[in-house]
mmCIF file of C-alpha atoms and ligand atoms in Angstrom:
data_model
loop_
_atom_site.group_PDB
_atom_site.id
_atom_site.type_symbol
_atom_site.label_atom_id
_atom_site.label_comp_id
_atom_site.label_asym_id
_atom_site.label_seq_id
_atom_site.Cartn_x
_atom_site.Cartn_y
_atom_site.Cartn_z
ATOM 1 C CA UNK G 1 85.883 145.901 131.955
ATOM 2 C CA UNK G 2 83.251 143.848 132.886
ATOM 3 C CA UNK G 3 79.608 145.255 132.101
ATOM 4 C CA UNK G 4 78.160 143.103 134.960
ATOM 5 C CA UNK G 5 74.940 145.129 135.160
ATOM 6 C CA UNK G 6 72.765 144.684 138.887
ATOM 7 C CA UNK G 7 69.022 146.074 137.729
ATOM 8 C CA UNK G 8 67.986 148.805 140.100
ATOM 9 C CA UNK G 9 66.515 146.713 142.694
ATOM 10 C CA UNK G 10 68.274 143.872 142.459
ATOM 11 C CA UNK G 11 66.857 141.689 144.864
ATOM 12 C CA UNK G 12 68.711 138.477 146.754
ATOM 13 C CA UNK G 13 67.193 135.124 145.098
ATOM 14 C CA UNK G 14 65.245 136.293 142.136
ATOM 15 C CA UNK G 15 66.284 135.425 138.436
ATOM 16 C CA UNK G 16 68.262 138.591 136.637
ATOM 17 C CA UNK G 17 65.970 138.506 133.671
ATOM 18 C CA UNK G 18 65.401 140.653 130.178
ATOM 19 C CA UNK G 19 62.079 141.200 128.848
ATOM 20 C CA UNK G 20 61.537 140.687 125.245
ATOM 21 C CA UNK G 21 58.252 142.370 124.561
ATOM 22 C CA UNK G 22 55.653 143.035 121.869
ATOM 23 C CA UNK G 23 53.562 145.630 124.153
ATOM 24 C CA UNK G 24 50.542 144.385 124.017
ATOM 25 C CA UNK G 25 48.085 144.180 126.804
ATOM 26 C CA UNK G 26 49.206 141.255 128.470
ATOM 27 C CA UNK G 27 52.992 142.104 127.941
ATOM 28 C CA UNK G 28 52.206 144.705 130.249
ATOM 29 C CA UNK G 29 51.171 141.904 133.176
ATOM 30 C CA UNK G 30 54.204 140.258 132.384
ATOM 31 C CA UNK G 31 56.669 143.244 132.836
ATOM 32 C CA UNK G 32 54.129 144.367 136.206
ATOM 33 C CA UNK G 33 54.900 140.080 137.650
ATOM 34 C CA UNK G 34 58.620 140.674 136.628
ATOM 35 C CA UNK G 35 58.952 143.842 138.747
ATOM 36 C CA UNK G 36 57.408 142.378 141.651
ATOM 37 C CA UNK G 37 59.315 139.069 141.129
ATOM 38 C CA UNK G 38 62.668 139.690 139.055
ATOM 39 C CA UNK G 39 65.780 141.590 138.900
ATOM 40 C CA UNK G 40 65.086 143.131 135.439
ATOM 41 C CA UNK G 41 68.080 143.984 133.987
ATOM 42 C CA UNK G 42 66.270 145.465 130.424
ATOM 43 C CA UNK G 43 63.195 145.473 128.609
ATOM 44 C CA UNK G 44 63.719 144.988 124.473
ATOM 45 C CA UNK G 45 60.814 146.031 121.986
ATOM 46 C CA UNK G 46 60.044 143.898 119.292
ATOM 47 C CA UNK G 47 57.600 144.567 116.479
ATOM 48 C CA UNK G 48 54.396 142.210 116.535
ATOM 49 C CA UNK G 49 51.408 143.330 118.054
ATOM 50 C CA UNK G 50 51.648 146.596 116.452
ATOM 51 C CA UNK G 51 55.020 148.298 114.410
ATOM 52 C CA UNK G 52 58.184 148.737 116.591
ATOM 53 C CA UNK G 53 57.373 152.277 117.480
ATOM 54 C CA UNK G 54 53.944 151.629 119.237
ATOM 55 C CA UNK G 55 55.669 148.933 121.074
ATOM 56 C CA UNK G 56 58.467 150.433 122.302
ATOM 57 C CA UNK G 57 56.234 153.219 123.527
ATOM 58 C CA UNK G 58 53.924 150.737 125.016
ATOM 59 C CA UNK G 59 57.370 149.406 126.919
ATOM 60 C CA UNK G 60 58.063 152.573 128.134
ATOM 61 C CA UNK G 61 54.490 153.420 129.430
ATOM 62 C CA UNK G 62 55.036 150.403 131.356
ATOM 63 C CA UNK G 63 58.288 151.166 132.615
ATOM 64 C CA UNK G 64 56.741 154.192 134.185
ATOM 65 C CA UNK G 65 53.434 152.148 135.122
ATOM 66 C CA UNK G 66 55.507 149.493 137.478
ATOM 67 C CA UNK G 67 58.645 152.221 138.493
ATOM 68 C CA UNK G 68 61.048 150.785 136.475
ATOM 69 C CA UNK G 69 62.265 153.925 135.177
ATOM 70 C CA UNK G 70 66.031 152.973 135.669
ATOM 71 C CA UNK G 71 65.150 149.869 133.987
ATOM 72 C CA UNK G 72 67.082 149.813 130.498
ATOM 73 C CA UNK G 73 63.999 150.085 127.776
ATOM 74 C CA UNK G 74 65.670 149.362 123.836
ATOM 75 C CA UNK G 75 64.099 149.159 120.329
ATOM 76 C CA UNK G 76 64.716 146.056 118.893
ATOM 77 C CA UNK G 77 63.607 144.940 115.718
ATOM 78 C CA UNK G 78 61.201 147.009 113.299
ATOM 79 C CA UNK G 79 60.656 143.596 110.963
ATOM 80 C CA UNK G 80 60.686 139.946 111.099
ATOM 81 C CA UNK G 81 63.336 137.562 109.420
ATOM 82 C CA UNK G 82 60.785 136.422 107.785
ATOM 83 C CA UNK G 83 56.857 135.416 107.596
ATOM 84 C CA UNK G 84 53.752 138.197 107.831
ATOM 85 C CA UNK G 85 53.818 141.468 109.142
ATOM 86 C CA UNK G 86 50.400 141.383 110.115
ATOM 87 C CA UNK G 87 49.305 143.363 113.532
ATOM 88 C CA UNK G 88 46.340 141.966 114.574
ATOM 89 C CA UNK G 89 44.765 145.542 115.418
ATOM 90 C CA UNK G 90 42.249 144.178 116.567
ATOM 91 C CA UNK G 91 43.182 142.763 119.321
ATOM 92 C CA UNK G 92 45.211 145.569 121.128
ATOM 93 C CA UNK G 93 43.968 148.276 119.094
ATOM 94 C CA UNK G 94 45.896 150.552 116.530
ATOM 95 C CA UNK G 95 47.882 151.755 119.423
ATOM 96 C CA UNK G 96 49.249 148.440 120.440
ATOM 97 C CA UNK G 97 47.289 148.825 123.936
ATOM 98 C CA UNK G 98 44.339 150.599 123.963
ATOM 99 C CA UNK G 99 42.074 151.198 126.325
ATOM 100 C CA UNK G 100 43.238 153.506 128.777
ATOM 101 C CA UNK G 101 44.030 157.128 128.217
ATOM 102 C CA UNK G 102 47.114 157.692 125.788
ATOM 103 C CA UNK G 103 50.485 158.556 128.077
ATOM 104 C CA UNK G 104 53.350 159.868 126.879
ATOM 105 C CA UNK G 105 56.140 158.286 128.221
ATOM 106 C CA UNK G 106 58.430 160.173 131.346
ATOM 107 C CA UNK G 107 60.696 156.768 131.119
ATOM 108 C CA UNK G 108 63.638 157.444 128.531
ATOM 109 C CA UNK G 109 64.433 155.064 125.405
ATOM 110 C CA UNK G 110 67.730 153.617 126.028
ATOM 111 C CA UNK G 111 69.562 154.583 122.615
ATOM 112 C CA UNK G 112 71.827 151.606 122.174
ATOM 113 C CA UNK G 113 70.418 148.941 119.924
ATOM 114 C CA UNK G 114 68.639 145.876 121.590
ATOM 115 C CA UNK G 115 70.620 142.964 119.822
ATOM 116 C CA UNK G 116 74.125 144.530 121.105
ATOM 117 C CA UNK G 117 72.097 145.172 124.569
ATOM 118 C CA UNK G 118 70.961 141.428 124.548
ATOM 119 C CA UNK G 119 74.303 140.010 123.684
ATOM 120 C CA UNK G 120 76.373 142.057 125.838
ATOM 121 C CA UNK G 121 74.249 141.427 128.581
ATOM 122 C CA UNK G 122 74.034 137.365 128.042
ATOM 123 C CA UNK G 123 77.840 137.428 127.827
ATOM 124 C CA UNK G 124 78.681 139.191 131.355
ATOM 125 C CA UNK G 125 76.206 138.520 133.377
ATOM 126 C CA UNK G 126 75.814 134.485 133.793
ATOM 127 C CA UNK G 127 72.663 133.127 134.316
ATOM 128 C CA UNK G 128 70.291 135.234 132.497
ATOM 129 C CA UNK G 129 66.670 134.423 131.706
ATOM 130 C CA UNK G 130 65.386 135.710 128.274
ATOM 131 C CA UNK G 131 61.538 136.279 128.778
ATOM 132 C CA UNK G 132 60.142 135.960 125.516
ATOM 133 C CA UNK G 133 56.762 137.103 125.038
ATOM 134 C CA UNK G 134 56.479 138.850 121.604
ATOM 135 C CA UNK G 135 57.517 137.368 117.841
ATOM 136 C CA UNK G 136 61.559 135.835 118.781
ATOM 137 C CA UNK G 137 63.118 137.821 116.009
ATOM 138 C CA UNK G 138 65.353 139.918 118.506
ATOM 139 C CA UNK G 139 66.439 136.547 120.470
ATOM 140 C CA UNK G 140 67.106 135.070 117.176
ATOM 141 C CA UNK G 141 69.520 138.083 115.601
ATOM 142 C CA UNK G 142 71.097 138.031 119.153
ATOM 143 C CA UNK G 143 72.070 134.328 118.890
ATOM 144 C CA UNK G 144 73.216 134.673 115.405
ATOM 145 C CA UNK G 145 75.371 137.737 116.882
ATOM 146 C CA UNK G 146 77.291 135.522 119.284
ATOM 147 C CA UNK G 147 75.942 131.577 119.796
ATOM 148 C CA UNK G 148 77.667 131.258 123.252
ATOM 149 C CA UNK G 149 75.223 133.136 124.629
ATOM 150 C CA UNK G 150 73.085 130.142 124.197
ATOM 151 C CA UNK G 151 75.189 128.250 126.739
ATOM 152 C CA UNK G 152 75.654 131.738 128.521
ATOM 153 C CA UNK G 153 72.287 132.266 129.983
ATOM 154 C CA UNK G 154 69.976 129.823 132.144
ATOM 155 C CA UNK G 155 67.659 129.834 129.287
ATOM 156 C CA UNK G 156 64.331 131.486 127.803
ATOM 157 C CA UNK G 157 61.192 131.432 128.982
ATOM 158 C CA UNK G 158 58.695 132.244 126.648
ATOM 159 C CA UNK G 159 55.239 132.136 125.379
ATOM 160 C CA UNK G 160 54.572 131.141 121.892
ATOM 161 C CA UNK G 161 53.444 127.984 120.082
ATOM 162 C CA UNK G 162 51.669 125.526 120.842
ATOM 163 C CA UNK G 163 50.937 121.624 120.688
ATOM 164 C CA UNK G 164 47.342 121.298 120.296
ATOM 165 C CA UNK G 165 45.596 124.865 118.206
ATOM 166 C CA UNK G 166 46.469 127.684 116.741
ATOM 167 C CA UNK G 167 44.795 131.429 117.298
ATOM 168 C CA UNK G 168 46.235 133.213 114.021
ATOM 169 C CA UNK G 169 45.785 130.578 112.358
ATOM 170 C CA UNK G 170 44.417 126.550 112.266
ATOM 171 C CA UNK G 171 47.736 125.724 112.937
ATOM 172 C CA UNK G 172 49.745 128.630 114.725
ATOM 173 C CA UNK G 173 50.506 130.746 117.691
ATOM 174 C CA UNK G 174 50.664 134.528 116.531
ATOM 175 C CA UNK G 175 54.052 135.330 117.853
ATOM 176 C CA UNK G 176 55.476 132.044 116.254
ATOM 177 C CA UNK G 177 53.748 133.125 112.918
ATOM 178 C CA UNK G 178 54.396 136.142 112.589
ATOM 179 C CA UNK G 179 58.002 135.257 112.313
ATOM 180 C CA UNK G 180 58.195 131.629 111.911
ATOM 181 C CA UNK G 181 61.955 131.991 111.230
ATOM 182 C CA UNK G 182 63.441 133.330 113.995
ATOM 183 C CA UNK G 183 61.621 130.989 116.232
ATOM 184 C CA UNK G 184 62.939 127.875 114.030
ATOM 185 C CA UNK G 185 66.453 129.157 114.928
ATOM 186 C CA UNK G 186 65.552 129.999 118.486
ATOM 187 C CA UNK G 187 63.685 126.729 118.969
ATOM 188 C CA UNK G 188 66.792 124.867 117.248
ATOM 189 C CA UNK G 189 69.454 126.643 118.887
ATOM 190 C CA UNK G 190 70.059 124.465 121.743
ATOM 191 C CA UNK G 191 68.854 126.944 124.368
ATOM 192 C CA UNK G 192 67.031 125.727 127.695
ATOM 193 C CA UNK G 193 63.603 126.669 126.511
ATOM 194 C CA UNK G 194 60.178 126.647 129.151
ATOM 195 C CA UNK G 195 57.828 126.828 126.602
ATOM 196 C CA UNK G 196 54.005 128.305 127.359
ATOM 197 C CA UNK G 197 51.752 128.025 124.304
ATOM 198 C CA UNK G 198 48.291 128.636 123.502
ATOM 199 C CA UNK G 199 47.357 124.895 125.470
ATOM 200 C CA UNK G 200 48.867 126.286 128.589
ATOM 201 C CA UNK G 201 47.950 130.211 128.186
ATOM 202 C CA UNK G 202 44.569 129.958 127.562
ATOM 203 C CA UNK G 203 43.929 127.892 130.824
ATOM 204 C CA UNK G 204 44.681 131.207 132.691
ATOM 205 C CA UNK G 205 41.670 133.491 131.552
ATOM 206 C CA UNK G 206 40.264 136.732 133.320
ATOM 207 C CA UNK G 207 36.859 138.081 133.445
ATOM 208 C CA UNK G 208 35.684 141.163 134.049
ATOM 209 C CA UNK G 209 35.809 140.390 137.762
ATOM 210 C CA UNK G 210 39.127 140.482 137.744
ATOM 211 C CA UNK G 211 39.249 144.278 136.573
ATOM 212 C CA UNK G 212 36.818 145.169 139.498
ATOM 213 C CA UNK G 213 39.634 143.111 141.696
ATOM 214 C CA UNK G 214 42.182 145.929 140.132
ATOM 215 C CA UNK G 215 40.338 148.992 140.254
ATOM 216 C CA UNK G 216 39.352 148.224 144.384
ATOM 217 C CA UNK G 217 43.490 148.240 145.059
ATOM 218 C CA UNK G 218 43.093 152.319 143.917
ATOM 219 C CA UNK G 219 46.692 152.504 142.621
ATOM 220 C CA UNK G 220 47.900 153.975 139.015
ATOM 221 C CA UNK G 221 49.343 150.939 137.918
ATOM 222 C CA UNK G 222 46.378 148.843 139.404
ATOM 223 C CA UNK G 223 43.992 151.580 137.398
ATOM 224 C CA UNK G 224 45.440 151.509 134.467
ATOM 225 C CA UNK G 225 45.469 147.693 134.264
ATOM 226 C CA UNK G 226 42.150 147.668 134.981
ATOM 227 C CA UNK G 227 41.703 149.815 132.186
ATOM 228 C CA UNK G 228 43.688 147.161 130.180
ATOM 229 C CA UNK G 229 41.584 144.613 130.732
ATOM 230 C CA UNK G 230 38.747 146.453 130.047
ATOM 231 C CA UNK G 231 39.705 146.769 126.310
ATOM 232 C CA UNK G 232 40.994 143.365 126.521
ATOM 233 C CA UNK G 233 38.344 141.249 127.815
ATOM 234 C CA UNK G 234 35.870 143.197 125.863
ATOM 235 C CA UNK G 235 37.487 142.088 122.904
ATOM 236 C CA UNK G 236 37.444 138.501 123.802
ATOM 237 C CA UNK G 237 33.469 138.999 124.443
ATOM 238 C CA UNK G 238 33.369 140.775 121.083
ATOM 239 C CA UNK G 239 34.725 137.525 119.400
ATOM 240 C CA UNK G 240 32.566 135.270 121.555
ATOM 241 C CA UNK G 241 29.352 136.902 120.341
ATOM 242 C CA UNK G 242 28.322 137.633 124.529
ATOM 243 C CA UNK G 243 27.056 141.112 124.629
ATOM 244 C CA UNK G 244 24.881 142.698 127.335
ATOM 245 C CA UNK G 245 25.779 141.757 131.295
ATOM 246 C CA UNK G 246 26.999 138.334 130.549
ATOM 247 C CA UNK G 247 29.931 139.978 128.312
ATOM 248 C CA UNK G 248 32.086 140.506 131.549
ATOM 249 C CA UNK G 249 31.747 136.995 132.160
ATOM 250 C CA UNK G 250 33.756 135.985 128.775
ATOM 251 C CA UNK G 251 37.403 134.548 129.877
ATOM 252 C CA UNK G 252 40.415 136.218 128.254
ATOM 253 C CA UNK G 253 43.620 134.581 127.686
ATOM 254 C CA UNK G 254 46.589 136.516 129.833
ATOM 255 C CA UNK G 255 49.150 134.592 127.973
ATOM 256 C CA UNK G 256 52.451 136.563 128.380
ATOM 257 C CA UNK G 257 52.146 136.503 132.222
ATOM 258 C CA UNK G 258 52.578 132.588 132.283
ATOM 259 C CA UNK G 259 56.199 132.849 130.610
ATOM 260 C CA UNK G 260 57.087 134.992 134.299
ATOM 261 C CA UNK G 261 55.096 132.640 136.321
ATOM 262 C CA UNK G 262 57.062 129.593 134.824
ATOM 263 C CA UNK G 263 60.077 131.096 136.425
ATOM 264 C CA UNK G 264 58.886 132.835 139.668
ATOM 265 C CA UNK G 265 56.095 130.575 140.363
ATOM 266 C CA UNK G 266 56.944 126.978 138.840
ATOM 267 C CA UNK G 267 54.824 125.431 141.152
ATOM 268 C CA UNK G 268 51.922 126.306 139.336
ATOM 269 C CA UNK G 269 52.799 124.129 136.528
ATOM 270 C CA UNK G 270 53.156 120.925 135.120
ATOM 271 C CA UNK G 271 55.047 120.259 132.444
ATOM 272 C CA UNK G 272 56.965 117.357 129.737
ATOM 273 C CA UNK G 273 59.926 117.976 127.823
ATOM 274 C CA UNK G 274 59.155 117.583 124.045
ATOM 275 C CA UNK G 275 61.304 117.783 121.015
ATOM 276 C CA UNK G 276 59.403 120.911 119.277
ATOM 277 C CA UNK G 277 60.107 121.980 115.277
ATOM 278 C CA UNK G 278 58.828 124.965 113.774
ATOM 279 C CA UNK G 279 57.370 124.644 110.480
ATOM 280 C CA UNK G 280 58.612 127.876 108.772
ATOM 281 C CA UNK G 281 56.742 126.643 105.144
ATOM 282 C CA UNK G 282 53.758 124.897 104.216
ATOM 283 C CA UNK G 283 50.609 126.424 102.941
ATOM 284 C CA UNK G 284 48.363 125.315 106.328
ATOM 285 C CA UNK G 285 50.644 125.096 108.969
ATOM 286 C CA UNK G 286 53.435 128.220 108.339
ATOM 287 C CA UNK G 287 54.312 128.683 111.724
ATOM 288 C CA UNK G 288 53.154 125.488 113.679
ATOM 289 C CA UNK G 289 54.801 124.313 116.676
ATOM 290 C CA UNK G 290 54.882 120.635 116.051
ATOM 291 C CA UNK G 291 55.353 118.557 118.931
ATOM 292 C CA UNK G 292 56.885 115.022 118.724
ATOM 293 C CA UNK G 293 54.342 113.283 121.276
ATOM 294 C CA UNK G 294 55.154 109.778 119.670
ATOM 295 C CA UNK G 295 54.929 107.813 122.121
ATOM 296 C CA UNK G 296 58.173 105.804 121.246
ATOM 297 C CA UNK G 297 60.233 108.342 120.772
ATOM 298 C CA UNK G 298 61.980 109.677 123.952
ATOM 299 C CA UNK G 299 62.276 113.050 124.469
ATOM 300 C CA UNK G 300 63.107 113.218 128.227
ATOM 301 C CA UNK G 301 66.005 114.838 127.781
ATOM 302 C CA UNK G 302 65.003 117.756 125.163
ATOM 303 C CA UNK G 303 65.802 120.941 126.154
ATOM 304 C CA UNK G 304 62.421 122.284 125.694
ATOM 305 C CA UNK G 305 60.076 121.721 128.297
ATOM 306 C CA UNK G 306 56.427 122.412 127.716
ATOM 307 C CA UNK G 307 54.359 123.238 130.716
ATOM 308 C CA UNK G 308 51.053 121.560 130.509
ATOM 309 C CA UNK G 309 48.937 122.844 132.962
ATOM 310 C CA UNK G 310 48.716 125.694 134.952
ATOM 311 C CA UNK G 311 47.152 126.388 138.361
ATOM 312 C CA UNK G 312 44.447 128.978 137.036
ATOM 313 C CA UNK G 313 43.021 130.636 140.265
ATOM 314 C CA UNK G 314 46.457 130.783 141.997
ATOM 315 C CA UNK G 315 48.186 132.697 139.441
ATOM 316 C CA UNK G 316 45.417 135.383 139.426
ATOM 317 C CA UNK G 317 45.160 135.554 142.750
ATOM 318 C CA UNK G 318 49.467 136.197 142.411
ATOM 319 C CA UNK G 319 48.969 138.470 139.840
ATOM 320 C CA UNK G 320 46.196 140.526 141.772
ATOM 321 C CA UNK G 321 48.345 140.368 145.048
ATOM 322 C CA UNK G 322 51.613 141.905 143.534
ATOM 323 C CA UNK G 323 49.005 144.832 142.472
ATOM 324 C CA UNK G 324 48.360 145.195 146.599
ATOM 325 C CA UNK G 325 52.175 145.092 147.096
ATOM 326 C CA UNK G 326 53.559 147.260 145.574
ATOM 327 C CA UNK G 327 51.073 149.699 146.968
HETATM 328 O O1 RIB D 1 49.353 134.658 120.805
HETATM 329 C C1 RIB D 1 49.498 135.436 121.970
HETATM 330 C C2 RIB D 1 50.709 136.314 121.873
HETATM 331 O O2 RIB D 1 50.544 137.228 120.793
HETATM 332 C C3 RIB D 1 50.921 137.194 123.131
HETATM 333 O O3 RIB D 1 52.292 137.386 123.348
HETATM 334 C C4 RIB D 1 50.256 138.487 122.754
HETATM 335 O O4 RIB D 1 50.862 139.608 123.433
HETATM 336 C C5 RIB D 1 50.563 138.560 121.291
HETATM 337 O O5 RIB D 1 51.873 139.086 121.142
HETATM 338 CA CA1 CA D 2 53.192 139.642 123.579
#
């Protein structure tokens, strides 16, 4: 029996996508663009920005934020293959997203585990974007599972990496770090791969303008993303040094949302396909995404292709407008 699976509101003309998440602030924009934009046929946790728990609860709180409460929600993975289990509190707090009132979650975790979920749902239903946007250590235990899923699906879209700096490090992208292993495999595995890193991500920055823009739509979701970015961008100004007024003129990076908007959107973007390793040793650069940009050696037919540049003002104004929407 087939276990072709239609998400809830599967919608003519959009990709049938699952969301691999670390939940996470900006995770949460990314599952909001996918309702408005996808057929989401399941949301997996993964541990990174805080343990597998928080994040899973975190996917579920945004399940119920965005209606997606027939969406599939899983718990994936509760440690990396390998590298540092290291959750960056500090940036999305010891919940995983603070900033906004705790909820407890009315959306139900789907029992089954997340690697049989992803598999399964690569195999029978043709054509599946993997939305990557937390460490890839699901997406790599799901490929070791059952490799012709690799030619299975249309391919992953995911942010991570990067081929200029790091943030966790000199050298690397924090959900590339924190398990530099699974992404080698992922990265290696032959998969079509749209690749948004930390050159691309943090070209699309909000202020605190763009929270005023979410509380004035007056809507749960838009209220409690507001309240997201709140936390968020104060963080950012926290790091910058900016306190007093000017603080809520500090840019934070929404990275996660760019690995939707590659897909939905790609119109936004320019982009060059690269052949990309993963350096999963070395003392400096555990974790780098090293791009070949030689210019003699020709890469125009990699499977990776790493978007470049991103149309800034556009994709807010996207993200802001699928707030109205769904009014
Ligand atoms: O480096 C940015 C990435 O790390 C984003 O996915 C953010 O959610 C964190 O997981
Ligand atoms: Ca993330």
């Amino acid at each position: 029996m087939s276990n072709q699976i239609q998400s809830q509101n599967s919608v003519q003309g959009r990709h049938n996508v699952i969301i691999d998440c670390d939940p996470g602030h900006d995770d949460v924009f990314a599952i909001g663009l996918a309702a408005s934009f996808c057929n989401i046929l399941g949301i997996t946790s993964v541990v990174g920005n805080s343990i597998i728990e928080n994040t899973t609860t975190n996917a579920l709180i945004a399940a119920d934020v965005f209606g997606l409460q027939n969406v599939p929600v899983l718990m994936g993975a509760k440690t990396p293959l390998s590298g540092n289990v290291d959750h960056v509190t500090q940036a999305h707090g010891a919940s995983g997203l603070d900033g906004p009132a705790r909820r407890t979650p009315r959306t139900k975790l789907d029992s089954r585990d997340a690697v049989d979920f992803l598999v399964e749902t690569c195999r029978s239903n043709e054509g599946i974007w993997i939305i990557a946007i937390g460490p890839l250590t699901n997406v790599a235990l799901a490929i070791r599972a059952d490799r012709t899923i690799v030619n299975k699906i249309a391919g992953i879209s995911l942010m991570g990496g990067s081929i200029t700096h790091g943030n966790v490090t000199a050298a690397a992208e924090y959900n590339i770090w924190f398990d530099p292993q699974a992404a080698s495999e992922v990265f290696d595995s032959g998969a079509r791969i749209k690749m948004c890193g930390l050159d691309l991500t943090d070209q699309l920055t909000v202020t605190g303008k763009f929270a005023s823009e979410l509380k004035a739509i007056s809507t749960d979701a838009s209220q409690f993303c507001a309240e997201l970015i709140d936390y968020y961008q104060g963080y950012a100004a926290k790091i910058a040094g900016v306190t007093g007024p000017d603080a809520l003129l500090v840019g934070a990076p929404l990275h996660d949302p760019c690995a939707v908007l590659a897909l939905t959107h790609p119109e936004l973007f320019t982009s060059e396909r690269m052949g990309v390793k993963v350096e999963t040793t070395g003392t400096h650069t555990l974790g780098m995404t090293l791009a070949d940009t030689r210019p003699w050696e020709n890469h125009s037919d990699s499977v990776i292709e790493v978007m470049r540049t991103i149309e800034a003002n556009e994709a807010r104004q996207i993200i802001v407008n699928s707030f109205k929407n769904a009014k």
